[in-house]
């Protein structure tokens, strides 16, 4: 038996393998939509609306006033003052009324104190007593003005009176404080500082050192704790 070595052995038969199929082509990307703000017709419409708002109807720059309805009366226009006529003056603001001035011998009240100036002594050179040629007192730099006062407590509680709260003004408007150091040399003087019970009255002398040619015109007393009240004002002439 002879074998033909020229023929290759037949391959072993197996299941048929299908040929590979090509992958499907990718779908085309969707075209992006254009924004409404990038479309020409949107801006054309916006321009027309804007022009219609800005430009009033009829082409006039001023809005016409509606005609008055029946029953409505048009207010008369204010007449301009005639040429050369004096202009009307604005009403002057009212100044606060000055406190009433009490004459000598008449009481004026501040808080719960009713004060009366009973006597005024100007031109006093010194106060006190001389003992053996030595003055136990004070000499005025100009002149002492002694103001005698009577102070009654008309309230329901004790009140304080002090010469520190009493000011004297001369004819030039200058203000003078009481000279307490000179006041202590006046016998029986309780006006430096005194506590007055309800219904009681204090008698005292207020001492002021004024220039020799000055004229004491008025006295004002403002209570120690009565900051918002009006002072009591007294004439000294």
CSV table of N, CA and C in Angstrom, one decimal, residues 65-168:
chain,number,residue,atom,x,y,z
A,65,UNK,N,-53.0,117.3,29.9
A,65,UNK,CA,-53.8,117.1,31.1
A,65,UNK,C,-55.2,116.7,30.7
A,66,UNK,N,-55.8,115.8,31.4
A,66,UNK,CA,-57.2,115.5,31.1
A,66,UNK,C,-58.2,116.6,31.4
A,67,UNK,N,-59.2,116.8,30.6
A,67,UNK,CA,-60.1,117.9,30.8
A,67,UNK,C,-60.9,117.7,32.1
A,68,UNK,N,-61.2,118.7,32.8
A,68,UNK,CA,-61.9,118.5,34.1
A,68,UNK,C,-63.3,118.0,33.8
A,69,UNK,N,-63.7,117.0,34.6
A,69,UNK,CA,-65.0,116.4,34.5
A,69,UNK,C,-66.0,117.4,35.1
A,70,UNK,N,-67.3,117.1,34.8
A,70,UNK,CA,-68.4,117.9,35.2
A,70,UNK,C,-68.4,117.9,36.7
A,71,UNK,N,-68.7,119.1,37.3
A,71,UNK,CA,-68.7,119.2,38.8
A,71,UNK,C,-67.4,119.5,39.4
A,72,UNK,N,-66.3,119.4,38.6
A,72,UNK,CA,-65.0,119.7,39.2
A,72,UNK,C,-64.7,121.2,38.7
A,73,UNK,N,-64.1,121.9,39.7
A,73,UNK,CA,-63.7,123.3,39.4
A,73,UNK,C,-62.2,123.4,39.4
A,74,UNK,N,-61.7,124.1,38.4
A,74,UNK,CA,-60.3,124.2,38.3
A,74,UNK,C,-59.9,125.3,39.2
A,75,UNK,N,-58.8,125.1,40.1
A,75,UNK,CA,-58.4,126.0,41.0
A,75,UNK,C,-57.8,127.2,40.3
A,76,UNK,N,-58.1,128.4,40.7
A,76,UNK,CA,-57.6,129.6,40.0
A,76,UNK,C,-56.1,129.7,40.2
A,77,UNK,N,-55.4,130.1,39.2
A,77,UNK,CA,-54.0,130.3,39.3
A,77,UNK,C,-53.6,131.5,40.1
A,78,UNK,N,-52.5,131.4,40.9
A,78,UNK,CA,-52.1,132.5,41.7
A,78,UNK,C,-51.6,133.6,40.9
A,79,UNK,N,-52.1,134.8,41.2
A,79,UNK,CA,-51.7,136.0,40.4
A,79,UNK,C,-50.3,136.4,40.9
A,80,UNK,N,-49.5,136.7,39.9
A,80,UNK,CA,-48.2,137.2,40.2
A,80,UNK,C,-48.3,138.7,40.7
A,81,UNK,N,-47.5,139.1,41.7
A,81,UNK,CA,-47.6,140.5,42.1
A,81,UNK,C,-47.3,141.4,41.0
A,82,UNK,N,-48.0,142.5,41.0
A,82,UNK,CA,-47.8,143.6,40.0
A,82,UNK,C,-46.4,144.1,40.1
A,83,UNK,N,-45.9,144.5,38.9
A,83,UNK,CA,-44.5,145.0,38.9
A,83,UNK,C,-44.4,146.3,39.8
A,84,UNK,N,-43.5,146.3,40.7
A,84,UNK,CA,-43.3,147.5,41.5
A,84,UNK,C,-44.1,147.4,42.8
A,85,UNK,N,-45.0,146.4,42.9
A,85,UNK,CA,-45.7,146.2,44.2
A,85,UNK,C,-44.9,145.6,45.3
A,86,UNK,N,-45.0,146.0,46.5
A,86,UNK,CA,-44.2,145.5,47.6
A,86,UNK,C,-44.5,144.0,47.8
A,87,UNK,N,-43.5,143.2,48.0
A,87,UNK,CA,-43.7,141.8,48.2
A,87,UNK,C,-44.2,141.6,49.6
A,88,UNK,N,-45.1,140.5,49.8
A,88,UNK,CA,-45.6,140.2,51.1
A,88,UNK,C,-44.6,139.7,52.0
A,89,UNK,N,-44.5,140.2,53.2
A,89,UNK,CA,-43.5,139.7,54.2
A,89,UNK,C,-44.1,138.5,54.9
A,90,UNK,N,-43.1,137.6,55.1
A,90,UNK,CA,-43.5,136.4,55.9
A,90,UNK,C,-43.8,136.7,57.3
A,91,UNK,N,-44.7,136.1,58.0
A,91,UNK,CA,-45.0,136.4,59.4
A,91,UNK,C,-43.8,136.2,60.2
A,92,UNK,N,-43.5,137.1,61.1
A,92,UNK,CA,-42.3,137.0,62.0
A,92,UNK,C,-42.6,136.0,63.0
A,93,UNK,N,-41.6,135.2,63.3
A,93,UNK,CA,-41.7,134.2,64.4
A,93,UNK,C,-41.8,134.9,65.8
A,94,UNK,N,-42.7,134.4,66.6
A,94,UNK,CA,-42.9,135.0,67.9
A,94,UNK,C,-41.8,134.6,68.8
A,95,UNK,N,-41.2,135.6,69.5
A,95,UNK,CA,-40.2,135.3,70.4
A,95,UNK,C,-40.8,135.0,71.8
A,96,UNK,N,-40.2,134.1,72.5
A,96,UNK,CA,-40.7,133.7,73.8
A,96,UNK,C,-40.8,134.9,74.7
A,97,UNK,N,-41.9,135.0,75.4
A,97,UNK,CA,-42.1,136.2,76.3
A,97,UNK,C,-41.1,136.2,77.4
A,98,UNK,N,-40.6,137.4,77.7
A,98,UNK,CA,-39.6,137.5,78.8
A,98,UNK,C,-40.4,137.4,80.2
A,99,UNK,N,-39.7,136.8,81.2
A,99,UNK,CA,-40.4,136.7,82.5
A,99,UNK,C,-40.8,138.0,83.0
A,100,UNK,N,-41.9,138.1,83.7
A,100,UNK,CA,-42.4,139.4,84.3
A,100,UNK,C,-41.4,139.8,85.4
A,101,UNK,N,-41.2,141.1,85.4
A,101,UNK,CA,-40.3,141.7,86.4
A,101,UNK,C,-41.1,142.2,87.6
A,102,UNK,N,-40.8,141.7,88.8
A,102,UNK,CA,-41.5,142.2,90.0
A,102,UNK,C,-40.8,143.4,90.6
A,103,UNK,N,-41.6,144.5,90.8
A,103,UNK,CA,-41.0,145.7,91.4
A,103,UNK,C,-40.7,145.4,92.9
A,104,UNK,N,-40.0,146.4,93.5
A,104,UNK,CA,-39.6,146.3,94.9
A,104,UNK,C,-40.9,146.2,95.7
A,105,UNK,N,-40.9,145.2,96.7
A,105,UNK,CA,-42.1,145.1,97.5
A,105,UNK,C,-43.1,144.1,97.0
A,106,UNK,N,-42.9,143.5,95.8
A,106,UNK,CA,-43.8,142.6,95.2
A,106,UNK,C,-43.2,141.2,95.1
A,107,UNK,N,-43.9,140.1,95.5
A,107,UNK,CA,-43.3,138.8,95.4
A,107,UNK,C,-43.3,138.2,94.0
A,108,UNK,N,-42.3,137.4,93.7
A,108,UNK,CA,-42.3,136.6,92.4
A,108,UNK,C,-41.9,135.2,92.8
A,109,UNK,N,-42.5,134.2,92.2
A,109,UNK,CA,-42.3,132.9,92.6
A,109,UNK,C,-41.5,132.1,91.6
A,110,UNK,N,-40.6,131.3,92.1
A,110,UNK,CA,-39.8,130.3,91.3
A,110,UNK,C,-39.8,129.0,92.1
A,111,UNK,N,-40.4,128.0,91.4
A,111,UNK,CA,-40.5,126.7,92.2
A,111,UNK,C,-41.5,126.9,93.3
A,112,UNK,N,-41.1,126.5,94.5
A,112,UNK,CA,-41.9,126.7,95.7
A,112,UNK,C,-41.5,127.8,96.6
A,113,UNK,N,-40.7,128.7,96.0
A,113,UNK,CA,-40.2,129.9,96.8
A,113,UNK,C,-40.8,131.1,96.3
A,114,UNK,N,-41.5,131.9,97.2
A,114,UNK,CA,-42.0,133.2,96.8
A,114,UNK,C,-41.1,134.2,97.4
A,115,UNK,N,-40.4,135.0,96.5
A,115,UNK,CA,-39.3,135.9,96.9
A,115,UNK,C,-39.8,137.3,96.8
A,116,UNK,N,-39.4,138.2,97.7
A,116,UNK,CA,-39.7,139.6,97.7
A,116,UNK,C,-38.5,140.4,98.0
A,117,UNK,N,-38.1,141.3,97.1
A,117,UNK,CA,-37.1,142.3,97.4
A,117,UNK,C,-37.7,143.4,98.1
A,118,UNK,N,-37.2,143.6,99.4
A,118,UNK,CA,-37.8,144.6,100.3
A,118,UNK,C,-37.1,145.9,100.3
A,119,UNK,N,-35.8,145.9,100.0
A,119,UNK,CA,-35.0,147.2,100.0
A,119,UNK,C,-33.7,147.0,99.2
A,120,UNK,N,-33.2,148.1,98.6
A,120,UNK,CA,-31.9,148.0,97.9
A,120,UNK,C,-31.1,149.2,98.4
A,121,UNK,N,-29.8,148.9,98.8
A,121,UNK,CA,-28.9,149.9,99.3
A,121,UNK,C,-27.6,149.9,98.4
A,122,UNK,N,-27.5,150.8,97.5
A,122,UNK,CA,-26.3,150.9,96.7
A,122,UNK,C,-25.3,151.8,97.4
A,123,UNK,N,-24.0,151.9,96.8
A,123,UNK,CA,-23.0,152.8,97.3
A,123,UNK,C,-22.4,152.5,98.6
A,124,UNK,N,-22.5,151.3,99.1
A,124,UNK,CA,-21.9,150.9,100.4
A,124,UNK,C,-20.4,150.6,100.3
A,125,UNK,N,-19.6,151.3,101.1
A,125,UNK,CA,-18.2,151.1,100.9
A,125,UNK,C,-17.6,149.9,101.6
A,126,UNK,N,-18.2,149.5,102.7
A,126,UNK,CA,-17.7,148.3,103.5
A,126,UNK,C,-18.9,147.8,104.3
A,127,UNK,N,-18.7,146.5,104.7
A,127,UNK,CA,-19.6,145.8,105.6
A,127,UNK,C,-18.8,145.2,106.7
A,128,UNK,N,-19.4,145.1,107.9
A,128,UNK,CA,-18.8,144.6,109.1
A,128,UNK,C,-18.7,145.6,110.2
A,129,UNK,N,-17.8,145.4,111.1
A,129,UNK,CA,-17.7,146.3,112.3
A,129,UNK,C,-16.2,146.6,112.5
A,130,UNK,N,-15.9,147.9,112.9
A,130,UNK,CA,-14.6,148.3,113.2
A,130,UNK,C,-14.4,148.2,114.7
A,131,UNK,N,-13.3,147.5,115.1
A,131,UNK,CA,-13.0,147.3,116.5
A,131,UNK,C,-11.5,147.8,116.7
A,132,UNK,N,-11.4,148.9,117.4
A,132,UNK,CA,-10.1,149.5,117.7
A,132,UNK,C,-9.4,149.9,116.4
A,133,UNK,N,-10.1,150.4,115.5
A,133,UNK,CA,-9.5,150.8,114.2
A,133,UNK,C,-9.3,149.7,113.2
A,134,UNK,N,-9.7,148.5,113.6
A,134,UNK,CA,-9.5,147.4,112.7
A,134,UNK,C,-10.9,146.9,112.2
A,135,UNK,N,-11.0,146.8,110.9
A,135,UNK,CA,-12.3,146.4,110.3
A,135,UNK,C,-12.4,144.9,110.3
A,136,UNK,N,-13.4,144.5,111.0
A,136,UNK,CA,-13.8,143.1,111.0
A,136,UNK,C,-14.9,142.9,109.9
A,137,UNK,N,-14.5,142.9,108.7
A,137,UNK,CA,-15.5,142.8,107.6
A,137,UNK,C,-14.8,142.9,106.3
A,138,UNK,N,-15.4,143.4,105.3
A,138,UNK,CA,-14.9,143.5,103.9
A,138,UNK,C,-15.1,144.9,103.3
A,139,UNK,N,-14.1,145.3,102.5
A,139,UNK,CA,-14.2,146.6,101.8
A,139,UNK,C,-14.5,146.3,100.4
A,140,UNK,N,-15.4,147.1,99.8
A,140,UNK,CA,-15.8,146.9,98.4
A,140,UNK,C,-14.6,147.3,97.4
A,141,UNK,N,-14.5,146.6,96.3
A,141,UNK,CA,-13.5,147.0,95.3
A,141,UNK,C,-14.1,148.2,94.6
A,142,UNK,N,-15.4,148.3,94.4
A,142,UNK,CA,-16.0,149.4,93.8
A,142,UNK,C,-17.1,150.0,94.8
A,143,UNK,N,-18.2,149.4,94.8
A,143,UNK,CA,-19.3,149.7,95.8
A,143,UNK,C,-20.1,148.4,96.0
A,144,UNK,N,-20.5,148.3,97.3
A,144,UNK,CA,-21.4,147.2,97.6
A,144,UNK,C,-22.8,147.6,97.4
A,145,UNK,N,-23.6,146.7,96.8
A,145,UNK,CA,-25.1,146.9,96.7
A,145,UNK,C,-25.7,145.8,97.5
A,146,UNK,N,-26.5,146.3,98.5
A,146,UNK,CA,-27.1,145.3,99.4
A,146,UNK,C,-28.6,145.2,99.0
A,147,UNK,N,-29.0,143.9,98.8
A,147,UNK,CA,-30.3,143.6,98.3
A,147,UNK,C,-31.0,142.8,99.5
A,148,UNK,N,-32.0,143.5,100.1
A,148,UNK,CA,-32.7,142.8,101.2
A,148,UNK,C,-33.9,142.0,100.6
A,149,UNK,N,-34.0,140.7,101.1
A,149,UNK,CA,-35.0,139.8,100.5
A,149,UNK,C,-35.7,139.1,101.6
A,150,UNK,N,-37.0,138.8,101.3
A,150,UNK,CA,-37.8,137.9,102.2
A,150,UNK,C,-38.3,136.7,101.3
A,151,UNK,N,-38.0,135.5,101.8
A,151,UNK,CA,-38.2,134.3,101.0
A,151,UNK,C,-39.2,133.4,101.8
A,152,UNK,N,-40.3,133.1,101.2
A,152,UNK,CA,-41.3,132.2,101.8
A,152,UNK,C,-41.4,130.9,101.1
A,153,UNK,N,-41.5,129.8,101.8
A,153,UNK,CA,-41.7,128.5,101.2
A,153,UNK,C,-43.2,128.2,101.1
A,154,UNK,N,-43.7,128.2,99.9
A,154,UNK,CA,-45.1,128.0,99.7
A,154,UNK,C,-45.5,126.6,99.3
A,155,UNK,N,-44.5,125.7,99.3
A,155,UNK,CA,-44.7,124.3,99.0
A,155,UNK,C,-45.0,123.4,100.1
A,156,UNK,N,-44.9,122.1,99.9
A,156,UNK,CA,-45.3,121.2,101.0
A,156,UNK,C,-44.0,120.4,101.5
A,157,UNK,N,-42.8,120.8,101.0
A,157,UNK,CA,-41.6,120.2,101.5
A,157,UNK,C,-40.6,121.3,101.7
A,158,UNK,N,-39.5,120.9,102.5
A,158,UNK,CA,-38.5,121.9,102.8
A,158,UNK,C,-37.8,122.3,101.5
A,159,UNK,N,-37.4,123.6,101.4
A,159,UNK,CA,-36.7,124.1,100.2
A,159,UNK,C,-35.4,124.8,100.7
A,160,UNK,N,-34.4,124.9,99.8
A,160,UNK,CA,-33.2,125.5,100.1
A,160,UNK,C,-33.1,126.9,99.3
A,161,UNK,N,-32.5,127.9,100.0
A,161,UNK,CA,-32.3,129.2,99.4
A,161,UNK,C,-30.8,129.5,99.5
A,162,UNK,N,-30.2,130.0,98.5
A,162,UNK,CA,-28.7,130.3,98.5
A,162,UNK,C,-28.4,131.5,97.7
A,163,UNK,N,-27.5,132.4,98.2
A,163,UNK,CA,-27.2,133.6,97.4
A,163,UNK,C,-26.4,133.2,96.1
A,164,UNK,N,-25.9,132.0,96.1
A,164,UNK,CA,-25.2,131.5,94.9
A,164,UNK,C,-26.1,131.5,93.6
A,165,UNK,N,-27.4,131.4,93.9
A,165,UNK,CA,-28.4,131.2,92.8
A,165,UNK,C,-29.0,132.6,92.4
A,166,UNK,N,-28.5,133.7,93.0
A,166,UNK,CA,-29.1,135.0,92.7
A,166,UNK,C,-28.0,135.8,92.0
A,167,UNK,N,-28.4,136.3,90.8
A,167,UNK,CA,-27.4,137.1,90.0
A,167,UNK,C,-28.0,138.5,89.9
A,168,UNK,N,-27.1,139.5,89.8
A,168,UNK,CA,-27.5,140.9,89.6
A,168,UNK,C,-27.0,141.4,88.3
